[in-house]
């Protein structure tokens, strides 16, 4: 499974598989998603991951729901690689906390787009009433284009959007 976009029906039954697949889909540098081989190699070759050894095949089984109980060390390494709390992968978070993590991931994905980032940064320092006016203007444009009022409504765990036109995320 080179790119890792294929999933077995078991992946839908496994919360871990769903969360891993979400992270693979959302958290990648511009251009292409991470491969299982890349993630396994980065984790296995990096001292910052606590000496965890991870194979491409095992990662594929985790993503397909064929393996559902990895060691806490593997989960910590994966969480560190993707920059999320380990509790997200462990399933220790409440549904609202897990949603908050996914919301932060969607935010990071959106902020990779240099145009979105530019709009956000240009509003820094403006008075709150001006920021409110800008929000209203953007909402009007979204409505005219038949987009949901809140971008979070447009991209959930299965569709984090296309971050490929922004800056690199720092991992390759």
Short mmCIF file of N, CA and C in Angstrom, two decimals:
data_model
loop_
_atom_site.label_atom_id
_atom_site.label_comp_id
_atom_site.label_asym_id
_atom_site.label_seq_id
_atom_site.Cartn_x
_atom_site.Cartn_y
_atom_site.Cartn_z
N UNK A 1 0.86 -1.17 0.00
CA UNK A 1 0.00 0.00 0.00
C UNK A 1 0.89 1.22 0.00
N UNK A 2 1.26 1.69 -1.15
CA UNK A 2 2.25 2.75 -1.26
C UNK A 2 1.72 4.09 -0.77
N UNK A 3 0.65 4.55 -1.33
CA UNK A 3 0.13 5.85 -0.93
C UNK A 3 -0.78 5.71 0.27
N UNK A 4 -1.41 4.58 0.43
CA UNK A 4 -2.21 4.34 1.62
C UNK A 4 -3.60 4.93 1.55
N UNK A 5 -4.13 5.11 0.36
CA UNK A 5 -5.47 5.65 0.26
C UNK A 5 -6.52 4.56 0.20
N UNK A 6 -6.09 3.31 -0.08
CA UNK A 6 -7.04 2.22 -0.11
C UNK A 6 -7.33 1.79 1.32
N UNK A 7 -8.61 1.51 1.60
CA UNK A 7 -8.98 1.09 2.95
C UNK A 7 -9.90 -0.10 2.87
N UNK A 8 -9.74 -0.97 3.85
CA UNK A 8 -10.63 -2.11 3.92
C UNK A 8 -11.91 -1.69 4.63
N UNK A 9 -12.98 -2.48 4.50
CA UNK A 9 -14.20 -2.17 5.24
C UNK A 9 -13.95 -2.14 6.74
N UNK A 10 -12.95 -2.91 7.23
CA UNK A 10 -12.64 -2.92 8.65
C UNK A 10 -12.20 -1.55 9.15
N UNK A 11 -11.63 -0.73 8.27
CA UNK A 11 -11.14 0.59 8.69
C UNK A 11 -12.28 1.44 9.21
N UNK A 12 -13.48 1.26 8.69
CA UNK A 12 -14.62 2.05 9.15
C UNK A 12 -15.07 1.64 10.54
N UNK A 13 -14.74 0.40 10.95
CA UNK A 13 -15.12 -0.09 12.27
C UNK A 13 -14.10 0.27 13.33
N UNK A 14 -12.91 0.64 12.94
CA UNK A 14 -11.84 0.91 13.88
C UNK A 14 -11.64 2.42 14.05
N UNK A 15 -11.88 2.93 15.27
CA UNK A 15 -11.64 4.36 15.49
C UNK A 15 -10.19 4.74 15.21
N UNK A 16 -9.25 3.86 15.57
CA UNK A 16 -7.85 4.16 15.31
C UNK A 16 -7.59 4.28 13.81
N UNK A 17 -8.12 3.35 13.03
CA UNK A 17 -7.92 3.39 11.58
C UNK A 17 -8.52 4.67 11.00
N UNK A 18 -9.73 5.02 11.44
CA UNK A 18 -10.36 6.25 10.94
C UNK A 18 -9.50 7.47 11.26
N UNK A 19 -8.99 7.54 12.49
CA UNK A 19 -8.19 8.70 12.89
C UNK A 19 -6.86 8.74 12.14
N UNK A 20 -6.21 7.59 12.00
CA UNK A 20 -4.96 7.56 11.25
C UNK A 20 -5.18 7.98 9.79
N UNK A 21 -6.22 7.44 9.19
CA UNK A 21 -6.49 7.80 7.80
C UNK A 21 -6.81 9.28 7.66
N UNK A 22 -7.51 9.83 8.63
CA UNK A 22 -7.78 11.27 8.63
C UNK A 22 -6.48 12.07 8.67
N UNK A 23 -5.57 11.66 9.55
CA UNK A 23 -4.29 12.38 9.66
C UNK A 23 -3.47 12.25 8.38
N UNK A 24 -3.46 11.05 7.80
CA UNK A 24 -2.74 10.88 6.53
C UNK A 24 -3.34 11.77 5.44
N UNK A 25 -4.66 11.88 5.43
CA UNK A 25 -5.32 12.69 4.41
C UNK A 25 -5.08 14.17 4.61
N UNK A 26 -5.07 14.60 5.86
CA UNK A 26 -5.00 16.03 6.15
C UNK A 26 -3.60 16.56 6.38
N UNK A 27 -2.80 15.85 7.13
CA UNK A 27 -1.52 16.37 7.59
C UNK A 27 -0.38 15.89 6.70
N UNK A 28 -0.14 16.62 5.64
CA UNK A 28 0.96 16.28 4.75
C UNK A 28 1.49 17.54 4.10
N UNK A 29 2.70 17.48 3.58
CA UNK A 29 3.23 18.64 2.89
C UNK A 29 2.48 18.86 1.58
N UNK A 30 2.56 20.06 1.03
CA UNK A 30 1.89 20.31 -0.25
C UNK A 30 2.37 19.33 -1.32
N UNK A 31 1.45 18.92 -2.15
CA UNK A 31 1.80 18.08 -3.28
C UNK A 31 1.27 16.68 -3.23
N UNK A 32 1.52 15.98 -2.14
CA UNK A 32 1.08 14.59 -2.08
C UNK A 32 1.00 14.14 -0.63
N UNK A 33 0.05 13.25 -0.36
CA UNK A 33 -0.03 12.69 1.00
C UNK A 33 1.21 11.88 1.33
N UNK A 34 1.44 11.71 2.62
CA UNK A 34 2.52 10.82 3.05
C UNK A 34 2.18 9.40 2.64
N UNK A 35 3.22 8.62 2.40
CA UNK A 35 3.03 7.19 2.17
C UNK A 35 3.27 6.47 3.49
N UNK A 36 2.76 5.26 3.59
CA UNK A 36 3.04 4.44 4.77
C UNK A 36 4.54 4.25 4.91
N UNK A 37 5.22 4.03 3.79
CA UNK A 37 6.68 3.81 3.82
C UNK A 37 7.39 5.03 4.38
N UNK A 38 7.00 6.22 3.95
CA UNK A 38 7.65 7.44 4.42
C UNK A 38 7.48 7.62 5.93
N UNK A 39 6.26 7.45 6.42
CA UNK A 39 5.98 7.64 7.84
C UNK A 39 6.72 6.58 8.66
N UNK A 40 6.68 5.33 8.23
CA UNK A 40 7.37 4.26 8.95
C UNK A 40 8.87 4.53 8.99
N UNK A 41 9.42 4.95 7.87
CA UNK A 41 10.86 5.23 7.80
C UNK A 41 11.24 6.42 8.68
N UNK A 42 10.44 7.48 8.64
CA UNK A 42 10.73 8.67 9.45
C UNK A 42 10.69 8.34 10.94
N UNK A 43 9.70 7.58 11.34
CA UNK A 43 9.58 7.23 12.76
C UNK A 43 10.69 6.27 13.18
N UNK A 44 10.96 5.27 12.36
CA UNK A 44 11.98 4.27 12.70
C UNK A 44 13.39 4.86 12.67
N UNK A 45 13.59 5.88 11.86
CA UNK A 45 14.92 6.46 11.73
C UNK A 45 15.15 7.68 12.60
N UNK A 46 14.16 8.10 13.36
CA UNK A 46 14.31 9.32 14.15
C UNK A 46 14.39 9.06 15.63
N UNK A 47 15.46 9.55 16.26
CA UNK A 47 15.62 9.39 17.70
C UNK A 47 14.51 10.07 18.48
N UNK A 48 13.93 11.12 17.90
CA UNK A 48 12.87 11.85 18.61
C UNK A 48 11.62 11.02 18.82
N UNK A 49 11.55 9.86 18.19
CA UNK A 49 10.37 8.98 18.33
C UNK A 49 10.60 7.86 19.33
N UNK A 50 11.61 7.98 20.16
CA UNK A 50 11.83 7.04 21.24
C UNK A 50 12.32 5.67 20.83
N UNK A 51 12.98 5.57 19.68
CA UNK A 51 13.50 4.27 19.25
C UNK A 51 12.45 3.31 18.74
N UNK A 52 11.26 3.81 18.45
CA UNK A 52 10.18 2.96 17.92
C UNK A 52 10.56 2.47 16.54
N UNK A 53 10.33 1.20 16.31
CA UNK A 53 10.53 0.60 14.98
C UNK A 53 9.15 0.30 14.42
N UNK A 54 8.90 0.84 13.25
CA UNK A 54 7.59 0.71 12.61
C UNK A 54 7.81 0.31 11.16
N UNK A 55 7.09 -0.70 10.70
CA UNK A 55 7.22 -1.11 9.31
C UNK A 55 6.04 -0.57 8.50
N UNK A 56 6.28 -0.46 7.22
CA UNK A 56 5.23 -0.03 6.29
C UNK A 56 4.03 -0.98 6.37
N UNK A 57 4.30 -2.27 6.46
CA UNK A 57 3.24 -3.26 6.48
C UNK A 57 2.39 -3.13 7.75
N UNK A 58 3.04 -2.94 8.90
CA UNK A 58 2.29 -2.81 10.15
C UNK A 58 1.45 -1.54 10.13
N UNK A 59 2.01 -0.46 9.63
CA UNK A 59 1.25 0.79 9.53
C UNK A 59 0.05 0.60 8.60
N UNK A 60 0.24 -0.13 7.53
CA UNK A 60 -0.87 -0.43 6.62
C UNK A 60 -1.97 -1.21 7.35
N UNK A 61 -1.58 -2.17 8.16
CA UNK A 61 -2.57 -2.95 8.91
C UNK A 61 -3.31 -2.08 9.93
N UNK A 62 -2.62 -1.14 10.55
CA UNK A 62 -3.29 -0.22 11.47
C UNK A 62 -4.30 0.64 10.72
N UNK A 63 -3.92 1.11 9.54
CA UNK A 63 -4.80 1.98 8.76
C UNK A 63 -5.99 1.23 8.16
N UNK A 64 -5.81 -0.07 7.95
CA UNK A 64 -6.90 -0.88 7.39
C UNK A 64 -7.77 -1.52 8.46
N UNK A 65 -7.44 -1.30 9.71
CA UNK A 65 -8.22 -1.88 10.80
C UNK A 65 -7.93 -3.33 11.06
N UNK A 66 -6.89 -3.88 10.44
CA UNK A 66 -6.53 -5.29 10.67
C UNK A 66 -5.76 -5.46 11.97
N UNK A 67 -5.13 -4.41 12.42
CA UNK A 67 -4.48 -4.36 13.73
C UNK A 67 -5.08 -3.15 14.45
N UNK A 68 -5.52 -3.35 15.67
CA UNK A 68 -6.22 -2.27 16.37
C UNK A 68 -5.66 -1.96 17.74
N UNK A 69 -4.61 -2.67 18.15
CA UNK A 69 -4.10 -2.48 19.50
C UNK A 69 -2.57 -2.33 19.49
N UNK A 70 -2.06 -1.28 18.86
CA UNK A 70 -0.61 -1.09 18.86
C UNK A 70 -0.12 -0.68 20.25
N UNK A 71 1.16 -0.78 20.44
CA UNK A 71 1.73 -0.39 21.73
C UNK A 71 1.57 1.12 21.93
N UNK A 72 1.54 1.55 23.18
CA UNK A 72 1.49 3.00 23.45
C UNK A 72 2.68 3.74 22.83
N UNK A 73 3.84 3.08 22.75
CA UNK A 73 5.01 3.73 22.14
C UNK A 73 4.76 4.03 20.66
N UNK A 74 4.14 3.08 19.96
CA UNK A 74 3.84 3.30 18.53
C UNK A 74 2.84 4.45 18.40
N UNK A 75 1.83 4.45 19.25
CA UNK A 75 0.84 5.53 19.19
C UNK A 75 1.46 6.88 19.52
N UNK A 76 2.35 6.91 20.51
CA UNK A 76 3.03 8.17 20.85
C UNK A 76 3.87 8.66 19.67
N UNK A 77 4.56 7.75 19.01
CA UNK A 77 5.40 8.13 17.86
C UNK A 77 4.54 8.66 16.71
N UNK A 78 3.44 7.98 16.42
CA UNK A 78 2.55 8.46 15.36
C UNK A 78 1.94 9.82 15.70
N UNK A 79 1.53 9.98 16.96
CA UNK A 79 0.96 11.26 17.38
C UNK A 79 1.99 12.37 17.26
N UNK A 80 3.22 12.08 17.64
CA UNK A 80 4.28 13.08 17.54
C UNK A 80 4.56 13.43 16.08
N UNK A 81 4.60 12.42 15.22
CA UNK A 81 4.85 12.66 13.80
C UNK A 81 3.80 13.61 13.22
N UNK A 82 2.53 13.36 13.56
CA UNK A 82 1.45 14.16 12.99
C UNK A 82 1.12 15.40 13.82
N UNK A 83 1.76 15.56 14.97
CA UNK A 83 1.56 16.75 15.77
C UNK A 83 0.20 16.84 16.44
N UNK A 84 -0.31 15.70 16.89
CA UNK A 84 -1.59 15.67 17.61
C UNK A 84 -1.37 15.06 18.98
N UNK A 85 -2.28 15.31 19.92
CA UNK A 85 -2.13 14.68 21.23
C UNK A 85 -2.27 13.16 21.12
N UNK A 86 -1.47 12.44 21.88
CA UNK A 86 -1.51 10.98 21.82
C UNK A 86 -2.90 10.47 22.21
N UNK A 87 -3.60 11.17 23.07
CA UNK A 87 -4.95 10.78 23.47
C UNK A 87 -5.90 10.68 22.29
N UNK A 88 -5.63 11.45 21.23
CA UNK A 88 -6.46 11.40 20.03
C UNK A 88 -6.38 10.00 19.41
N UNK A 89 -5.18 9.45 19.32
CA UNK A 89 -5.01 8.12 18.74
C UNK A 89 -5.36 7.01 19.74
N UNK A 90 -5.10 7.26 21.01
CA UNK A 90 -5.43 6.27 22.03
C UNK A 90 -6.93 6.11 22.22
N UNK A 91 -7.69 7.11 21.79
CA UNK A 91 -9.13 7.09 22.01
C UNK A 91 -9.49 7.55 23.41
N UNK A 92 -8.54 8.23 24.07
CA UNK A 92 -8.77 8.71 25.44
C UNK A 92 -9.53 10.02 25.50
N UNK A 93 -9.72 10.67 24.38
CA UNK A 93 -10.39 11.96 24.37
C UNK A 93 -11.90 11.78 24.27
N UNK A 94 -12.63 12.71 24.86
CA UNK A 94 -14.08 12.70 24.70
C UNK A 94 -14.39 13.04 23.24
N UNK A 95 -15.60 12.76 22.78
CA UNK A 95 -15.94 13.13 21.41
C UNK A 95 -15.73 14.61 21.12
N UNK A 96 -16.04 15.48 22.09
CA UNK A 96 -15.85 16.91 21.85
C UNK A 96 -14.37 17.27 21.79
N UNK A 97 -13.54 16.60 22.58
CA UNK A 97 -12.10 16.85 22.52
C UNK A 97 -11.52 16.35 21.20
N UNK A 98 -11.96 15.17 20.75
CA UNK A 98 -11.49 14.64 19.47
C UNK A 98 -11.91 15.56 18.33
N UNK A 99 -13.13 16.08 18.40
CA UNK A 99 -13.59 17.03 17.37
C UNK A 99 -12.74 18.29 17.39
N UNK A 100 -12.35 18.73 18.58
CA UNK A 100 -11.52 19.93 18.69
C UNK A 100 -10.16 19.69 18.04
N UNK A 101 -9.58 18.49 18.21
CA UNK A 101 -8.31 18.16 17.55
C UNK A 101 -8.50 18.20 16.04
N UNK A 102 -9.60 17.61 15.54
CA UNK A 102 -9.84 17.61 14.10
C UNK A 102 -10.09 19.02 13.59
N UNK A 103 -10.73 19.85 14.40
CA UNK A 103 -10.93 21.26 14.01
C UNK A 103 -9.59 21.98 13.90
N UNK A 104 -8.69 21.72 14.83
CA UNK A 104 -7.36 22.33 14.76
C UNK A 104 -6.60 21.84 13.53
N UNK A 105 -6.75 20.56 13.20
CA UNK A 105 -6.11 20.04 11.99
C UNK A 105 -6.67 20.76 10.77
N UNK A 106 -8.01 20.91 10.70
CA UNK A 106 -8.61 21.62 9.56
C UNK A 106 -8.09 23.05 9.48
N UNK A 107 -7.93 23.70 10.66
CA UNK A 107 -7.38 25.06 10.69
C UNK A 107 -5.97 25.08 10.12
N UNK A 108 -5.12 24.14 10.56
CA UNK A 108 -3.76 24.09 10.05
C UNK A 108 -3.72 23.84 8.55
N UNK A 109 -4.60 22.98 8.08
CA UNK A 109 -4.68 22.71 6.64
C UNK A 109 -5.06 23.99 5.91
N UNK A 110 -6.06 24.71 6.42
CA UNK A 110 -6.50 25.96 5.78
C UNK A 110 -5.38 26.99 5.79
N UNK A 111 -4.64 27.06 6.89
CA UNK A 111 -3.59 28.07 7.00
C UNK A 111 -2.38 27.77 6.11
N UNK A 112 -2.30 26.58 5.54
CA UNK A 112 -1.23 26.30 4.58
C UNK A 112 -1.44 27.08 3.29
N UNK A 113 -2.68 27.44 3.02
CA UNK A 113 -2.98 28.20 1.80
C UNK A 113 -2.51 29.64 2.04
N UNK A 114 -1.55 30.08 1.24
CA UNK A 114 -0.96 31.40 1.50
C UNK A 114 -1.97 32.52 1.35
N UNK A 115 -3.00 32.36 0.53
CA UNK A 115 -4.03 33.40 0.40
C UNK A 115 -4.86 33.49 1.67
N UNK A 116 -5.25 32.35 2.21
CA UNK A 116 -6.02 32.32 3.46
C UNK A 116 -5.18 32.90 4.59
N UNK A 117 -3.94 32.50 4.65
CA UNK A 117 -3.03 33.00 5.68
C UNK A 117 -2.87 34.51 5.55
N UNK A 118 -2.75 34.99 4.32
CA UNK A 118 -2.61 36.43 4.09
C UNK A 118 -3.82 37.21 4.56
N UNK A 119 -5.00 36.70 4.29
CA UNK A 119 -6.23 37.36 4.76
C UNK A 119 -6.25 37.40 6.29
N UNK A 120 -5.93 36.28 6.90
CA UNK A 120 -5.95 36.22 8.37
C UNK A 120 -4.92 37.19 8.95
N UNK A 121 -3.72 37.19 8.42
CA UNK A 121 -2.67 38.05 8.97
C UNK A 121 -2.95 39.53 8.76
N UNK A 122 -3.58 39.86 7.64
CA UNK A 122 -3.91 41.26 7.39
C UNK A 122 -4.96 41.80 8.36
N UNK A 123 -5.74 40.90 8.95
CA UNK A 123 -6.77 41.36 9.88
C UNK A 123 -6.23 41.56 11.30
N UNK A 124 -5.00 41.08 11.55
CA UNK A 124 -4.40 41.25 12.88
C UNK A 124 -4.20 42.74 13.16
N UNK A 125 -4.63 43.16 14.33
CA UNK A 125 -4.45 44.55 14.74
C UNK A 125 -5.60 45.46 14.36
N UNK A 126 -6.49 44.99 13.51
CA UNK A 126 -7.66 45.80 13.17
C UNK A 126 -8.63 45.76 14.35
N UNK A 127 -9.38 46.82 14.52
CA UNK A 127 -10.37 46.83 15.62
C UNK A 127 -11.39 45.70 15.44
N UNK A 128 -11.93 45.20 16.55
CA UNK A 128 -12.90 44.10 16.48
C UNK A 128 -14.08 44.38 15.55
N UNK A 129 -14.57 45.62 15.53
CA UNK A 129 -15.71 45.90 14.65
C UNK A 129 -15.32 45.80 13.18
N UNK A 130 -14.08 46.11 12.83
CA UNK A 130 -13.62 45.95 11.44
C UNK A 130 -13.48 44.47 11.12
N UNK A 131 -12.93 43.71 12.07
CA UNK A 131 -12.82 42.26 11.87
C UNK A 131 -14.21 41.65 11.69
N UNK A 132 -15.20 42.12 12.46
CA UNK A 132 -16.58 41.64 12.31
C UNK A 132 -17.12 41.98 10.92
N UNK A 133 -16.80 43.17 10.43
CA UNK A 133 -17.25 43.56 9.09
C UNK A 133 -16.63 42.67 8.03
N UNK A 134 -15.34 42.38 8.18
CA UNK A 134 -14.68 41.49 7.22
C UNK A 134 -15.29 40.10 7.24
N UNK A 135 -15.63 39.62 8.44
CA UNK A 135 -16.28 38.32 8.56
C UNK A 135 -17.63 38.33 7.85
N UNK A 136 -18.38 39.41 8.00
CA UNK A 136 -19.68 39.52 7.33
C UNK A 136 -19.51 39.53 5.81
N UNK A 137 -18.51 40.23 5.33
CA UNK A 137 -18.26 40.30 3.88
C UNK A 137 -17.90 38.90 3.35
N UNK A 138 -17.02 38.20 4.07
CA UNK A 138 -16.63 36.85 3.64
C UNK A 138 -17.85 35.93 3.67
N UNK A 139 -18.69 36.06 4.68
CA UNK A 139 -19.91 35.25 4.76
C UNK A 139 -20.82 35.50 3.57
N UNK A 140 -20.93 36.76 3.15
CA UNK A 140 -21.76 37.10 1.99
C UNK A 140 -21.19 36.44 0.73
N UNK A 141 -19.88 36.49 0.55
CA UNK A 141 -19.27 35.83 -0.60
C UNK A 141 -19.52 34.32 -0.56
N UNK A 142 -19.39 33.72 0.62
CA UNK A 142 -19.63 32.28 0.75
C UNK A 142 -21.07 31.94 0.37
N UNK A 143 -22.00 32.77 0.82
CA UNK A 143 -23.41 32.54 0.50
C UNK A 143 -23.66 32.67 -1.00
N UNK A 144 -23.09 33.68 -1.63
CA UNK A 144 -23.26 33.89 -3.07
C UNK A 144 -22.68 32.71 -3.87
N UNK A 145 -21.67 32.07 -3.32
CA UNK A 145 -21.03 30.95 -4.01
C UNK A 145 -21.60 29.60 -3.57
N UNK A 146 -22.72 29.64 -2.82
CA UNK A 146 -23.38 28.42 -2.33
C UNK A 146 -22.44 27.55 -1.51
N UNK A 147 -21.60 28.18 -0.70
CA UNK A 147 -20.73 27.47 0.21
C UNK A 147 -21.34 27.50 1.60
N UNK A 148 -21.03 26.53 2.45
CA UNK A 148 -21.57 26.57 3.81
C UNK A 148 -21.07 27.82 4.54
N UNK A 149 -21.88 28.35 5.45
CA UNK A 149 -21.47 29.56 6.17
C UNK A 149 -20.17 29.38 6.95
N UNK A 150 -19.96 28.17 7.46
CA UNK A 150 -18.77 27.88 8.24
C UNK A 150 -17.92 26.87 7.47
N UNK A 151 -16.67 27.21 7.13
CA UNK A 151 -15.84 26.26 6.37
C UNK A 151 -15.71 24.91 7.05
N UNK A 152 -15.82 24.85 8.38
CA UNK A 152 -15.74 23.57 9.08
C UNK A 152 -16.88 22.65 8.66
N UNK A 153 -18.01 23.22 8.23
CA UNK A 153 -19.12 22.41 7.76
C UNK A 153 -18.82 21.76 6.43
N UNK A 154 -17.87 22.32 5.69
CA UNK A 154 -17.56 21.79 4.37
C UNK A 154 -16.54 20.68 4.40
N UNK A 155 -15.76 20.59 5.48
CA UNK A 155 -14.70 19.58 5.50
C UNK A 155 -14.62 18.92 6.86
N UNK A 156 -15.10 17.70 6.88
CA UNK A 156 -15.03 16.91 8.10
C UNK A 156 -13.90 15.92 8.00
N UNK A 157 -13.86 14.91 8.86
CA UNK A 157 -12.78 13.95 8.87
C UNK A 157 -12.56 13.22 7.56
N UNK A 158 -13.59 13.09 6.73
CA UNK A 158 -13.42 12.39 5.46
C UNK A 158 -12.95 13.29 4.35
N UNK A 159 -12.98 14.62 4.52
CA UNK A 159 -12.64 15.53 3.45
C UNK A 159 -12.02 16.80 4.01
N UNK A 160 -10.73 16.75 4.34
CA UNK A 160 -10.11 17.89 4.99
C UNK A 160 -9.78 19.04 4.05
N UNK A 161 -10.08 18.93 2.80
CA UNK A 161 -9.80 20.04 1.89
C UNK A 161 -8.49 19.81 1.17
N UNK A 162 -8.12 20.76 0.32
CA UNK A 162 -6.92 20.64 -0.48
C UNK A 162 -5.90 21.66 -0.02
N UNK A 163 -4.89 21.23 0.73
CA UNK A 163 -3.90 22.15 1.25
C UNK A 163 -2.73 22.36 0.30
N UNK A 164 -2.78 21.84 -0.91
CA UNK A 164 -1.61 21.76 -1.74
C UNK A 164 -1.13 23.08 -2.33
N UNK A 165 -1.83 24.18 -2.09
CA UNK A 165 -1.37 25.43 -2.67
C UNK A 165 -0.79 26.37 -1.63
N UNK A 166 -0.34 25.82 -0.54
CA UNK A 166 0.22 26.67 0.51
C UNK A 166 1.67 26.35 0.79
N UNK A 167 2.11 26.77 1.96
CA UNK A 167 3.49 26.57 2.36
C UNK A 167 3.69 25.16 2.89
N UNK A 168 4.92 24.67 2.85
CA UNK A 168 5.18 23.34 3.38
C UNK A 168 4.90 23.27 4.87
N UNK A 169 4.54 22.07 5.31
CA UNK A 169 4.22 21.89 6.71
C UNK A 169 5.45 21.67 7.58
N UNK A 170 6.59 21.53 6.96
CA UNK A 170 7.80 21.33 7.75
C UNK A 170 8.27 19.89 7.76
N UNK A 171 7.45 18.96 7.33
CA UNK A 171 7.86 17.54 7.28
C UNK A 171 7.92 17.13 5.84
N UNK A 172 8.88 16.34 5.50
CA UNK A 172 9.00 15.77 4.16
C UNK A 172 9.35 14.33 4.25
#
